[in-house]
CSV table of C-alpha atoms in Angstrom, one decimal:
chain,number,residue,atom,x,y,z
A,1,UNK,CA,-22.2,-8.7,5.6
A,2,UNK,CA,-24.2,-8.6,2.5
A,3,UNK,CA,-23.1,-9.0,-0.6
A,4,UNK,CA,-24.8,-5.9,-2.0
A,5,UNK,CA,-22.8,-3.9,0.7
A,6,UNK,CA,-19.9,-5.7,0.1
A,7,UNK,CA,-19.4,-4.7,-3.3
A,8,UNK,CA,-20.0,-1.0,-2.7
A,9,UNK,CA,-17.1,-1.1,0.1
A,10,UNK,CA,-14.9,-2.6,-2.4
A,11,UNK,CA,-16.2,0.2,-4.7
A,12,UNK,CA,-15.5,2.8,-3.1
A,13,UNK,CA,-12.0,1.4,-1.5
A,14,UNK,CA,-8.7,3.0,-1.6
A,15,UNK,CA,-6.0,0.3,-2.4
A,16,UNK,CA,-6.5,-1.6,-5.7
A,17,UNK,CA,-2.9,-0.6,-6.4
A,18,UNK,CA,-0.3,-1.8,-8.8
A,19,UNK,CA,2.9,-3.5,-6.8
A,20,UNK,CA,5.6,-1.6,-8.3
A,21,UNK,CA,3.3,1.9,-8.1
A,22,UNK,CA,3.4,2.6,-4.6
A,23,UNK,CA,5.3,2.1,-1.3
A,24,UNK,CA,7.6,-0.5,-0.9
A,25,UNK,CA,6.1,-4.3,-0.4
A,26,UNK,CA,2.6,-3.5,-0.5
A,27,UNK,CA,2.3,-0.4,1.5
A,28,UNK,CA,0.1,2.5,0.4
A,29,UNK,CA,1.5,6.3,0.6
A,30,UNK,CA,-1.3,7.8,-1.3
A,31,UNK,CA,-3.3,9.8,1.9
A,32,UNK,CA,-3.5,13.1,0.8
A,33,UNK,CA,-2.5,14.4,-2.9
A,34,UNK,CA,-0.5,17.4,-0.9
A,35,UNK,CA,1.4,14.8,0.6
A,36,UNK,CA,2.1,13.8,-2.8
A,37,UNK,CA,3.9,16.4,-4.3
A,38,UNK,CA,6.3,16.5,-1.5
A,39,UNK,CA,7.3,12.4,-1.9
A,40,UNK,CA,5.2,12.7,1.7
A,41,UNK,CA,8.1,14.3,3.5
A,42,UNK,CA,7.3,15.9,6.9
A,43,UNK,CA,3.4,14.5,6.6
A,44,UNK,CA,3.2,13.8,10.4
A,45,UNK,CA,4.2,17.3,11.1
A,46,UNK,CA,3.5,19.5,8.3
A,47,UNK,CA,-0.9,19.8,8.6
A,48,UNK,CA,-1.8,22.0,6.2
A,49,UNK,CA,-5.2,20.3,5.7
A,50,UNK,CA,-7.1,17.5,7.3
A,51,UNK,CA,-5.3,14.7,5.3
A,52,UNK,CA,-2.7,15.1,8.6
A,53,UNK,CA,-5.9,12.7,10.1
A,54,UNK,CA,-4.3,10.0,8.3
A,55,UNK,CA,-0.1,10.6,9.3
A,56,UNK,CA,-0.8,12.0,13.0
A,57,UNK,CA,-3.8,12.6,15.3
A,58,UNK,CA,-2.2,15.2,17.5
A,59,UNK,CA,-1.8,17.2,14.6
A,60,UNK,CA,-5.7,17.9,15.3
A,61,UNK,CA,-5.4,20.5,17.8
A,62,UNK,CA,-3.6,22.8,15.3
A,63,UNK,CA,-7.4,23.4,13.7
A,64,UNK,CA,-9.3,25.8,15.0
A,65,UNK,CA,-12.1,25.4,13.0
A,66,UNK,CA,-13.5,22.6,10.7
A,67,UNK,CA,-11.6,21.5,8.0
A,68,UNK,CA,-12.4,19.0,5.2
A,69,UNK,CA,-10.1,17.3,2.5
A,70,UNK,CA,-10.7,15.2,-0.3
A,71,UNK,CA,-8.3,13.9,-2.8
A,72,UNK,CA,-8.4,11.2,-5.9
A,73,UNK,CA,-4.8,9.7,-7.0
A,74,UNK,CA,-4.6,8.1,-10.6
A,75,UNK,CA,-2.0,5.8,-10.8
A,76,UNK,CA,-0.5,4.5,-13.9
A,77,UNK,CA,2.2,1.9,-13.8
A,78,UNK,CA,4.5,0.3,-16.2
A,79,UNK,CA,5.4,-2.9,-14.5
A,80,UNK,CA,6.9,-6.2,-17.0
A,81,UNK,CA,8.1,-10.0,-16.4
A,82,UNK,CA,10.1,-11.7,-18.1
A,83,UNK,CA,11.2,-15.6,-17.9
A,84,UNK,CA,14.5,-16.2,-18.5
A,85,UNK,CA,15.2,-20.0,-17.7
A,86,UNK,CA,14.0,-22.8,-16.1
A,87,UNK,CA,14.8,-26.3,-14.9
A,88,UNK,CA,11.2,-27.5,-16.2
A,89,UNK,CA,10.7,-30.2,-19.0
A,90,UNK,CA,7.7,-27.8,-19.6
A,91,UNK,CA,9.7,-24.5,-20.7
A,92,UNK,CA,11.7,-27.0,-23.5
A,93,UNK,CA,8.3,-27.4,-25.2
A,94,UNK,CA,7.9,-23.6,-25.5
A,95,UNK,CA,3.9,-23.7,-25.2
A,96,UNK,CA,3.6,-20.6,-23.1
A,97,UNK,CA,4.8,-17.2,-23.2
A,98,UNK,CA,7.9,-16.3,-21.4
A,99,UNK,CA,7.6,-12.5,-20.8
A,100,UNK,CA,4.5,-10.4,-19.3
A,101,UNK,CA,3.9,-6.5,-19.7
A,102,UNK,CA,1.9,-4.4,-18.3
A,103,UNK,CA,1.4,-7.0,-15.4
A,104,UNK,CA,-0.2,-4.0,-13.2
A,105,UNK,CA,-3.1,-2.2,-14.3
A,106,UNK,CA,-4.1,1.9,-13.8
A,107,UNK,CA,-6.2,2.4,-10.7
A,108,UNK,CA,-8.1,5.5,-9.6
A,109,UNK,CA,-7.0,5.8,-5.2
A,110,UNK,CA,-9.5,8.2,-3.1
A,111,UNK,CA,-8.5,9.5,0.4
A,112,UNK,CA,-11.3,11.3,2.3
A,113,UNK,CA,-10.6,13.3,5.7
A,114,UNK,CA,-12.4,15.8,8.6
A,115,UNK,CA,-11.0,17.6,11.5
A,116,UNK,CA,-13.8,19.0,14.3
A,117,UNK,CA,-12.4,21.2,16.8
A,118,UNK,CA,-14.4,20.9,19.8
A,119,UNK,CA,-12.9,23.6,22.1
A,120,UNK,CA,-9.2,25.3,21.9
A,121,UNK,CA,-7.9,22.2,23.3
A,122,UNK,CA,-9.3,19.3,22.5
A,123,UNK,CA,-10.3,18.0,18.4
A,124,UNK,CA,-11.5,14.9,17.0
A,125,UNK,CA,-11.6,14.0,13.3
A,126,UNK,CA,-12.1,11.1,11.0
A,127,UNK,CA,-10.2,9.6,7.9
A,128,UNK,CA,-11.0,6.6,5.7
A,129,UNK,CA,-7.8,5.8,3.5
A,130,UNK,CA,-5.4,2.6,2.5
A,131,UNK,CA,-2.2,2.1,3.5
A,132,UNK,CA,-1.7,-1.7,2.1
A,133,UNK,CA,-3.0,-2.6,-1.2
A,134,UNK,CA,-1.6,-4.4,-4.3
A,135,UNK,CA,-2.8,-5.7,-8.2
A,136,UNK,CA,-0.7,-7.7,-10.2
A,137,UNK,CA,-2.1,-9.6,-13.4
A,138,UNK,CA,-0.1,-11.8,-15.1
A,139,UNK,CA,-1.8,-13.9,-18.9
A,140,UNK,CA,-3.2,-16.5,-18.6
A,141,UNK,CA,-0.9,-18.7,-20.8
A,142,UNK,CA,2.3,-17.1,-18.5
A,143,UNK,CA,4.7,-19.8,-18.3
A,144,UNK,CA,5.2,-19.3,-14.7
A,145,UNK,CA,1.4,-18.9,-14.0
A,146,UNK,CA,1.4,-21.9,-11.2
A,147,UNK,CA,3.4,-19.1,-8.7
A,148,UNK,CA,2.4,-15.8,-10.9
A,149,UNK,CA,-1.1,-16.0,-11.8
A,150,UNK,CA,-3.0,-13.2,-10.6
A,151,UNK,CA,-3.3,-11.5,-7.1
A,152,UNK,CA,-5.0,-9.0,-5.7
A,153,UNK,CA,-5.2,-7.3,-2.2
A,154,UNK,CA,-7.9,-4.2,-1.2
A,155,UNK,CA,-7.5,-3.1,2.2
A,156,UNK,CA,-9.4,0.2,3.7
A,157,UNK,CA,-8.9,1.8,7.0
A,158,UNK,CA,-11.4,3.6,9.3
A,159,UNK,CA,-9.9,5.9,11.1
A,160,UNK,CA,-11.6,8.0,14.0
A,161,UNK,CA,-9.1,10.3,15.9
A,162,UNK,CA,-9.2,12.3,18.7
A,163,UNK,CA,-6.3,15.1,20.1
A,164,UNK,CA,-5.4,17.2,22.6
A,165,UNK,CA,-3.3,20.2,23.3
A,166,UNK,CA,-1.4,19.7,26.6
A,167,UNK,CA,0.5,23.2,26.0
A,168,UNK,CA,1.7,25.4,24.0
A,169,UNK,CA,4.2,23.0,22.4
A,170,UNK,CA,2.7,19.3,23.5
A,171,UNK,CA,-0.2,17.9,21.6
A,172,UNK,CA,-0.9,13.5,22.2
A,173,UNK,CA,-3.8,11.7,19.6
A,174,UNK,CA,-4.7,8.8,19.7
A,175,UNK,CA,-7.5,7.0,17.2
A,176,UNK,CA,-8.5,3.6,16.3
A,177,UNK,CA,-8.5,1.6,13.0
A,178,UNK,CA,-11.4,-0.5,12.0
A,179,UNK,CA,-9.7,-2.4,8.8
A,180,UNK,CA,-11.4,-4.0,6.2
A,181,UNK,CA,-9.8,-6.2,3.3
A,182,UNK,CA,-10.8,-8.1,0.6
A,183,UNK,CA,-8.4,-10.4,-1.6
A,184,UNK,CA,-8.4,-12.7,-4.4
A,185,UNK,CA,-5.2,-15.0,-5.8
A,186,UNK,CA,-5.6,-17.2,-9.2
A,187,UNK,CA,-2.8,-19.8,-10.5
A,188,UNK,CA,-3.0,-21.0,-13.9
A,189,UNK,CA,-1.2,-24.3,-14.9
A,190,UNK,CA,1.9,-23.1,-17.0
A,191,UNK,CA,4.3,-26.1,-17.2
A,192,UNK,CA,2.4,-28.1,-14.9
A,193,UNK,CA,-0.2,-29.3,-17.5
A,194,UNK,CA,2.4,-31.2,-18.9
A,195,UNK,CA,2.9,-33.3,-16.0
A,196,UNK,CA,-0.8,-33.1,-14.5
A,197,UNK,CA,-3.1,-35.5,-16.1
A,198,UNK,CA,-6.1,-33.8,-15.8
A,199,UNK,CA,-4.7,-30.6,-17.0
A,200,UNK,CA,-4.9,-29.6,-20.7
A,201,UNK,CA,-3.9,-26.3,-21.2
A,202,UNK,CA,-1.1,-23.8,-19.4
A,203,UNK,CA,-4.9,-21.9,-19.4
A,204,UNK,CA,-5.8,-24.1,-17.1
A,205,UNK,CA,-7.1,-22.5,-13.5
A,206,UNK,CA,-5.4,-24.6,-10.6
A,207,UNK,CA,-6.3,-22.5,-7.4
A,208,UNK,CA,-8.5,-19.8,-6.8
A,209,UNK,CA,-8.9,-18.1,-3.1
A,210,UNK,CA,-11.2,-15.6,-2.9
A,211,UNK,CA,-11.7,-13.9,0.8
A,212,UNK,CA,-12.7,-10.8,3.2
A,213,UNK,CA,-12.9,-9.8,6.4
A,214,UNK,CA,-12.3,-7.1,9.1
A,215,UNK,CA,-9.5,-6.6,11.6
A,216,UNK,CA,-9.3,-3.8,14.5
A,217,UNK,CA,-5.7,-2.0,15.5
A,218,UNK,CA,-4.8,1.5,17.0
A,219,UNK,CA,-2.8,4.1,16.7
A,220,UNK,CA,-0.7,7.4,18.6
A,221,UNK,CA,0.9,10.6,17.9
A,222,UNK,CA,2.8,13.5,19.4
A,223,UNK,CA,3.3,16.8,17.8
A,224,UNK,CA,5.9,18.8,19.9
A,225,UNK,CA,5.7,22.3,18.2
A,226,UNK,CA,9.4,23.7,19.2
A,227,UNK,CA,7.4,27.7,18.1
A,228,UNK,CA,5.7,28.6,14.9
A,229,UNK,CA,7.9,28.2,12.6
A,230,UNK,CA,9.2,24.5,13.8
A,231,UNK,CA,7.3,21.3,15.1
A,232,UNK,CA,8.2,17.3,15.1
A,233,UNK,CA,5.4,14.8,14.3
A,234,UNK,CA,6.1,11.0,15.9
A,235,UNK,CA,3.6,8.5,15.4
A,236,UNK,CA,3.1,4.9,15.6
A,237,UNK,CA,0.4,3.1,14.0
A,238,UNK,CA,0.1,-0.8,15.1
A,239,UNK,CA,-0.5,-4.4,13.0
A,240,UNK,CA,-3.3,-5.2,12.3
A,241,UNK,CA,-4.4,-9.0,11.8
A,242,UNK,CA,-7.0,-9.4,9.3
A,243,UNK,CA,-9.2,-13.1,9.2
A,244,UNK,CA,-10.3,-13.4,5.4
A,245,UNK,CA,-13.5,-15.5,5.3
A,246,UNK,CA,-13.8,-17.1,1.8
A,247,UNK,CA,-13.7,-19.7,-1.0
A,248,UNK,CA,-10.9,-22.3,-2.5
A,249,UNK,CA,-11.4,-23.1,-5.6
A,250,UNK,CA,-9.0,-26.8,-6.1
A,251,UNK,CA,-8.9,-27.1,-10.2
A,252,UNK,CA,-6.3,-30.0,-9.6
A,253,UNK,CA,-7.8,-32.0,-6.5
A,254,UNK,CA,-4.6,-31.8,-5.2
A,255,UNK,CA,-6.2,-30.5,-1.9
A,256,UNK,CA,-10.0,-31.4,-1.8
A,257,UNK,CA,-9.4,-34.7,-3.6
A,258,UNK,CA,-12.0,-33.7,-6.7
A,259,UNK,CA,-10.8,-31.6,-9.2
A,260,UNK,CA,-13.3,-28.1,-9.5
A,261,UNK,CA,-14.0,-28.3,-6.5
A,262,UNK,CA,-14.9,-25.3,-4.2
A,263,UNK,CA,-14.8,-25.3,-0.5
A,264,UNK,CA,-15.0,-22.6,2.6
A,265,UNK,CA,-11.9,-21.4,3.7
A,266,UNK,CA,-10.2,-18.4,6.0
A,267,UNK,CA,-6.6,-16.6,5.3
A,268,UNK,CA,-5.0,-14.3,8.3
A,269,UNK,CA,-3.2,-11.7,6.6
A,270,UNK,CA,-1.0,-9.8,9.0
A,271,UNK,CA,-0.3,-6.4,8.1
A,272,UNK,CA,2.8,-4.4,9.9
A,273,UNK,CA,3.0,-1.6,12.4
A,274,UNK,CA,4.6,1.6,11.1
A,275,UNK,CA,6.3,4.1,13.2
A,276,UNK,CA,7.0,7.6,11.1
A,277,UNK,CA,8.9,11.0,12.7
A,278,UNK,CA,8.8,14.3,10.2
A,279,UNK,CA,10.2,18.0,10.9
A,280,UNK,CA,8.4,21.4,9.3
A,281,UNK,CA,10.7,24.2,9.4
A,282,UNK,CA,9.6,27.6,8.2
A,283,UNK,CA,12.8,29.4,7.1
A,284,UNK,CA,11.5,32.4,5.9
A,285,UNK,CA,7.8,33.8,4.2
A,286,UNK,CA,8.5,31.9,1.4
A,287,UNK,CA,10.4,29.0,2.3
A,288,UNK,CA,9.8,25.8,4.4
A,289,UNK,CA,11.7,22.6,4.4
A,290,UNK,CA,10.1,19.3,6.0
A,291,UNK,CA,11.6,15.4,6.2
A,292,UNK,CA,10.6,11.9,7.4
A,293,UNK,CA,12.0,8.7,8.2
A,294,UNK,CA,9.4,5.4,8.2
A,295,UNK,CA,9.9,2.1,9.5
A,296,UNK,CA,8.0,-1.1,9.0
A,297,UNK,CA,7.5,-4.1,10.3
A,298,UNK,CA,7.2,-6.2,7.5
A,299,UNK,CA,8.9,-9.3,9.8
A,300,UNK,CA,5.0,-10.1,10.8
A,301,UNK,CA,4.0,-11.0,7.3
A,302,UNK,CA,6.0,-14.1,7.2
A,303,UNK,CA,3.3,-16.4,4.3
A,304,UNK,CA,0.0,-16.4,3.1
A,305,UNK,CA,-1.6,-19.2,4.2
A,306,UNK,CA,-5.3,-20.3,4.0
A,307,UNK,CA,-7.1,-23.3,5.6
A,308,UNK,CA,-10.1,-25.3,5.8
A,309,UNK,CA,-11.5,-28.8,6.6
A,310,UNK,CA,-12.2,-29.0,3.2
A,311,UNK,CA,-8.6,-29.6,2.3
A,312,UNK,CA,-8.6,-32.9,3.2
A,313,UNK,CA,-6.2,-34.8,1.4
A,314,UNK,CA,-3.4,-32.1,2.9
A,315,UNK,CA,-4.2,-32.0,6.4
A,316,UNK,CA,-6.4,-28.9,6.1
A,317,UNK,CA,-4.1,-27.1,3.9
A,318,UNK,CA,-5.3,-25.2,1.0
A,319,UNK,CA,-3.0,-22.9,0.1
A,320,UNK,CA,0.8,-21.8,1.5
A,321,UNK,CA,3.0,-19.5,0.0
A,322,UNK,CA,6.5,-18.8,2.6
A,323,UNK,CA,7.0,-14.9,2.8
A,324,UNK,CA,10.0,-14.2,5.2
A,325,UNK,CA,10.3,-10.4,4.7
A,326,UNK,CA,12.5,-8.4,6.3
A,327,UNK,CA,11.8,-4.7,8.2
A,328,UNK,CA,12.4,-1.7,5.7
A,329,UNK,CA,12.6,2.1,6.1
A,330,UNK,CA,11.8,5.0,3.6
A,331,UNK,CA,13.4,8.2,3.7
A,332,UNK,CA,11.8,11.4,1.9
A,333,UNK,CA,13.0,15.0,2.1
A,334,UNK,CA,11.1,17.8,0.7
A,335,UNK,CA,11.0,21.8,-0.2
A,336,UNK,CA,7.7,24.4,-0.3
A,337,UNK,CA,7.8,27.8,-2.1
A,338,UNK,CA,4.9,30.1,-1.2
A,339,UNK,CA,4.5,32.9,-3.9
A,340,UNK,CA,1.7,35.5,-3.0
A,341,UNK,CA,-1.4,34.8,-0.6
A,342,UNK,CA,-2.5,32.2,-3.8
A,343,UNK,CA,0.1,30.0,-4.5
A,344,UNK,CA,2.8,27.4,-2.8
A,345,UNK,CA,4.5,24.9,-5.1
A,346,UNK,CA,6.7,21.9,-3.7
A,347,UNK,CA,8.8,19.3,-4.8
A,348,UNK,CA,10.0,16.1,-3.1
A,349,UNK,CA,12.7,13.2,-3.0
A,350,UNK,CA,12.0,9.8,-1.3
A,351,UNK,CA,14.1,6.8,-1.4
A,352,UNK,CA,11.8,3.4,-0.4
A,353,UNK,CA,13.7,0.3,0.7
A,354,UNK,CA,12.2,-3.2,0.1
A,355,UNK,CA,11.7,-5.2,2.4
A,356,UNK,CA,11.7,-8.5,0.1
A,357,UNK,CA,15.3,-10.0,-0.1
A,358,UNK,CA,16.7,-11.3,-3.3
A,359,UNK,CA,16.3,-15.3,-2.3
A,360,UNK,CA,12.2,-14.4,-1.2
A,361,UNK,CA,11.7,-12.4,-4.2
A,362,UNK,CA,8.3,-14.0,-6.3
A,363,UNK,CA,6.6,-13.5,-9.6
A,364,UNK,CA,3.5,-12.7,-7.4
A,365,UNK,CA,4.9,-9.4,-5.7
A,366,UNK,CA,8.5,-8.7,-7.7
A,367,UNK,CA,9.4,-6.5,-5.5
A,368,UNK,CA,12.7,-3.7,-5.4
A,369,UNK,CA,13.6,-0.4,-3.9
A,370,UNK,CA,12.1,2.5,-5.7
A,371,UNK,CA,13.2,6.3,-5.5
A,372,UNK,CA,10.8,8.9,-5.8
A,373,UNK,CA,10.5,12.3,-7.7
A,374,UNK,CA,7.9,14.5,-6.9
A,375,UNK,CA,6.3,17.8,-8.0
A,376,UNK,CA,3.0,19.5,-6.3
A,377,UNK,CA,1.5,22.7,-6.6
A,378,UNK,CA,-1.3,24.5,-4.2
A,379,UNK,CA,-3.9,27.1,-4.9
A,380,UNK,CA,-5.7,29.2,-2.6
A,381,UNK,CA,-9.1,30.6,-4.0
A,382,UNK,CA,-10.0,32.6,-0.6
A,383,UNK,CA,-9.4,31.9,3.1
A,384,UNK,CA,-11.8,28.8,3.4
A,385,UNK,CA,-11.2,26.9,-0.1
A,386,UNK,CA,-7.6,25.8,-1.7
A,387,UNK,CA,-7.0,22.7,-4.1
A,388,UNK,CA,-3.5,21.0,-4.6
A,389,UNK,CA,-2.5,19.0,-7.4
A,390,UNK,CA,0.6,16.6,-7.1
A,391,UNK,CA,2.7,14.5,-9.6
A,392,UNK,CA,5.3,11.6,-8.5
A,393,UNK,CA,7.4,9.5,-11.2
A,394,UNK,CA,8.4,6.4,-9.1
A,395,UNK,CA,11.4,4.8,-10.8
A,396,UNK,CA,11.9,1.1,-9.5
A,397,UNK,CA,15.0,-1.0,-9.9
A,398,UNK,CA,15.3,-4.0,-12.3
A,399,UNK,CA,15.6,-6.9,-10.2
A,400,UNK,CA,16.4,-11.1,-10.7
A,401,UNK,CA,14.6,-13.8,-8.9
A,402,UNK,CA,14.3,-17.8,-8.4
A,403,UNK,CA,11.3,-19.3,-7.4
A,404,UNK,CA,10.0,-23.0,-7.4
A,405,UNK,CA,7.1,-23.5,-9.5
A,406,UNK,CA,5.0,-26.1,-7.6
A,407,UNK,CA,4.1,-23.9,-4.7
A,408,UNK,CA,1.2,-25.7,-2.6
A,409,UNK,CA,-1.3,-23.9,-5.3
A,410,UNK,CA,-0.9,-27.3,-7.7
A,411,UNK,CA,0.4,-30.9,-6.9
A,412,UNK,CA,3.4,-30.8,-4.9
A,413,UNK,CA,6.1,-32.9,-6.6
A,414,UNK,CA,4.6,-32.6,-10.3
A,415,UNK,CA,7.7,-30.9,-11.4
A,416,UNK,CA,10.5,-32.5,-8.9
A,417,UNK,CA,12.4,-29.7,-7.9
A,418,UNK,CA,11.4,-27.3,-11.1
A,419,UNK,CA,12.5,-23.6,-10.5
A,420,UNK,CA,11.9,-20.7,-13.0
A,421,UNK,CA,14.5,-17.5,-12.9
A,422,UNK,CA,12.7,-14.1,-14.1
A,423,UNK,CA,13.3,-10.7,-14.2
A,424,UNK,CA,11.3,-7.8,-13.3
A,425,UNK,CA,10.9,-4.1,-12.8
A,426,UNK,CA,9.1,-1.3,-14.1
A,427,UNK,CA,8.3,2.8,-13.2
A,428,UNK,CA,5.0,4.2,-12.5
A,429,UNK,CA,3.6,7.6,-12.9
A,430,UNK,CA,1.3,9.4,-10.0
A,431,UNK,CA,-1.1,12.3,-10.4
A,432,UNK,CA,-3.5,13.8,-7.7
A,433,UNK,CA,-6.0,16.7,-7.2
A,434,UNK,CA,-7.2,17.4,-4.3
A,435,UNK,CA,-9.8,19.6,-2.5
A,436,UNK,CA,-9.8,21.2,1.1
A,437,UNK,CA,-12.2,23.4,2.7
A,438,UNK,CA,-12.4,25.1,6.2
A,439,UNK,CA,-15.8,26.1,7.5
């Protein structure tokens, strides 16, 4: 792939997200800015625009002609860190600083989606979106920069689709996902440069793993539309491995045996299957409630590990950083109000668990659970054009952590058995617009 193309896909991706911002771990929510302003509840049932491309693909067949929807989500988090003791002889010396805020930075999220009907059975569309992405950015004289650092992952997903209407109820969709990530991770020396010769500064850069690559998956749906007024979504989207081509950068020699020194190197990231189920019901003219319930598998993504011959002196090991997560499930039940032929406003209530436990928590992703408050509004110019505008606060918990701070990203052993407790947390606030059209 060139490199000119390269950075026009990374461009134009849909996941440079801050880690506390969005979906639990690093999962991306941000599809469609409808979606938004309900805290995404019902999305695999709901369709009323082609951003359903992205939650179902048998919720195709209820187009009848084509339909287009493009949305741009601004997300602005307020995510700190703070260091609150540690067993190094480095954190005695006070050289570095001990707290970190605004560790994630604002980030502009696109979503982009069409529906083609080709007869009254049988649709096909296409959606490119994110669901995993994540930024965190910690300075560069963070004491606990030899695990913190910075990292950052930018996935975006492909999607064709294609539906069809068994009955009058039954509608199956199937698509495929053609994945594409990019990722880069930077550790700074912290405490280590007081125990690592050739380190002068807690500035200092120790590792740097730059890498990107494509990975394939797939993905089903079922719509069962009970009549007009109620219909169940069910949809199951699969993991996707990802094979990162890249770069190691080894500013201790720890790994490469010269310190500086770069070498070729690949990462398999390993990103989880989802399954989702929603219900729509249409009480009345004016009122419609919708829910969903989401697993993930976050048990696949169990470290980040990259490799190459390079790495020498470890055995072909540049980089390993132990994971573990655990499965998680969000929850998010929502309200419409249609006033008039012009106007629908919604609100929404989502409660996201995390899937990192308390002893796997890191500096890197300080992850929590997060509940979700949402507000969305829709207005409908004529029968072909409407635009929605959505709003989420994201309020995340204040959580503890312990983590060693000689991961395999600077000599092992440097610091003995050094650990560094921290706290963490932060909220976010989410605002969308969005545009759909039906030809």
């Amino acid at each position: 792939m060139s490199s000119l193309f390269k950075k026009s896909l990374v461009a134009t991706s849909l996941s440079l997200l801050a880690v506390q911002a969005h979906s639990a771990g690093f999962q991306v929510s941000e599809t469609s800015v409808s979606g938004l302003g309900r805290a995404f509840a019902g999305e695999a049932a709901i369709a009323d625009n082609a951003a359903v491309g992205a939650r179902n693909a048998a919720a195709l067949t209820r187009f009848n002609t084509t339909a287009f929807s493009g949305g741009l989500s601004i997300i602005d988090p307020d995510v700190h860190a703070d260091v609150t003791e540690s067993s190094s002889p480095g954190y005695a010396q006070g050289a570095t600083a001990l707290d970190a805020k605004d560790i994630a930075p604002t980030e502009f999220v696109p979503n982009i989606h069409i529906i083609q009907p080709i007869d009254d059975k049988l649709a096909v569309g296409f959606s490119a979106f994110s669901n995993f992405g994540l930024s965190t950015d910690y300075p560069k004289d963070f004491y606990a920069g030899s695990v913190a650092g910075s990292t950052e992952l930018v996935t975006m997903n492909f999607n064709p689709n294609i539906a069809y209407q068994l009955n009058d109820q039954w509608s199956i969709g199937a698509g495929i996902s053609a994945v594409y990530a990019d990722a880069e991770l930077k550790r700074q020396a912290g405490p280590l440069f007081v125990a690592i010769p050739a380190l002068d500064t807690a500035s200092d850069q120790t590792a740097k793993l730059t890498g990107d690559g494509w990975g394939f998956g797939w993905n089903i749906g079922t719509l069962w539309e009970l009549d007009e007024n109620n219909r169940f979504g069910l949809t199951y989207r699969s993991q996707t491995d990802v094979t990162l081509d890249g770069k190691f950068t080894d500013g201790t020699g720890a790994k490469t045996g010269t310190p500086g020194s770069t070498v070729d190197g690949e990462l398999e990231l390993n990103l989880p299957e989802i399954i989702e189920f929603s219900g729509f019901h249409q009480l009345n003219q004016q009122i419609a409630v919708h829910y969903s319930a989401m697993y993930t598998g976050w048990d696949s993504f169990k470290e980040l590990k990259a490799t190459g011959s390079g790495c020498s002196v470890t055995g072909g090991e540049c980089f390993k950083k132990d994971e573990g997560w655990d499965n998680s499930w969000r929850y998010a039940l929502g309200a419409t109000y249609t006033m008039g032929d012009h106007w629908a406003f919604r609100a929404g209530y989502a409660y996201d668990e995390s899937p990192v436990s308390a002893e796997k928590r890191t500096l890197s992703i300080p992850d929590s659970d997060r509940q979700w408050w949402s507000l969305g509004a829709t207005y409908t110019a004529n029968e072909n054009l409407s635009i929605d505008a959505g709003f989420a606060f994201l309020d995340g918990d204040q959580v503890d952590g312990s983590e060693k701070l000689t991961d395999s990203s600077a000599i092992e052993g440097s610091l003995g058995d050094s650990t560094v407790d921290f706290s963490a947390g932060g909220d976010a606030y989410i605002y969308g617009l969005q545009l759909n059209y039906l030809f």
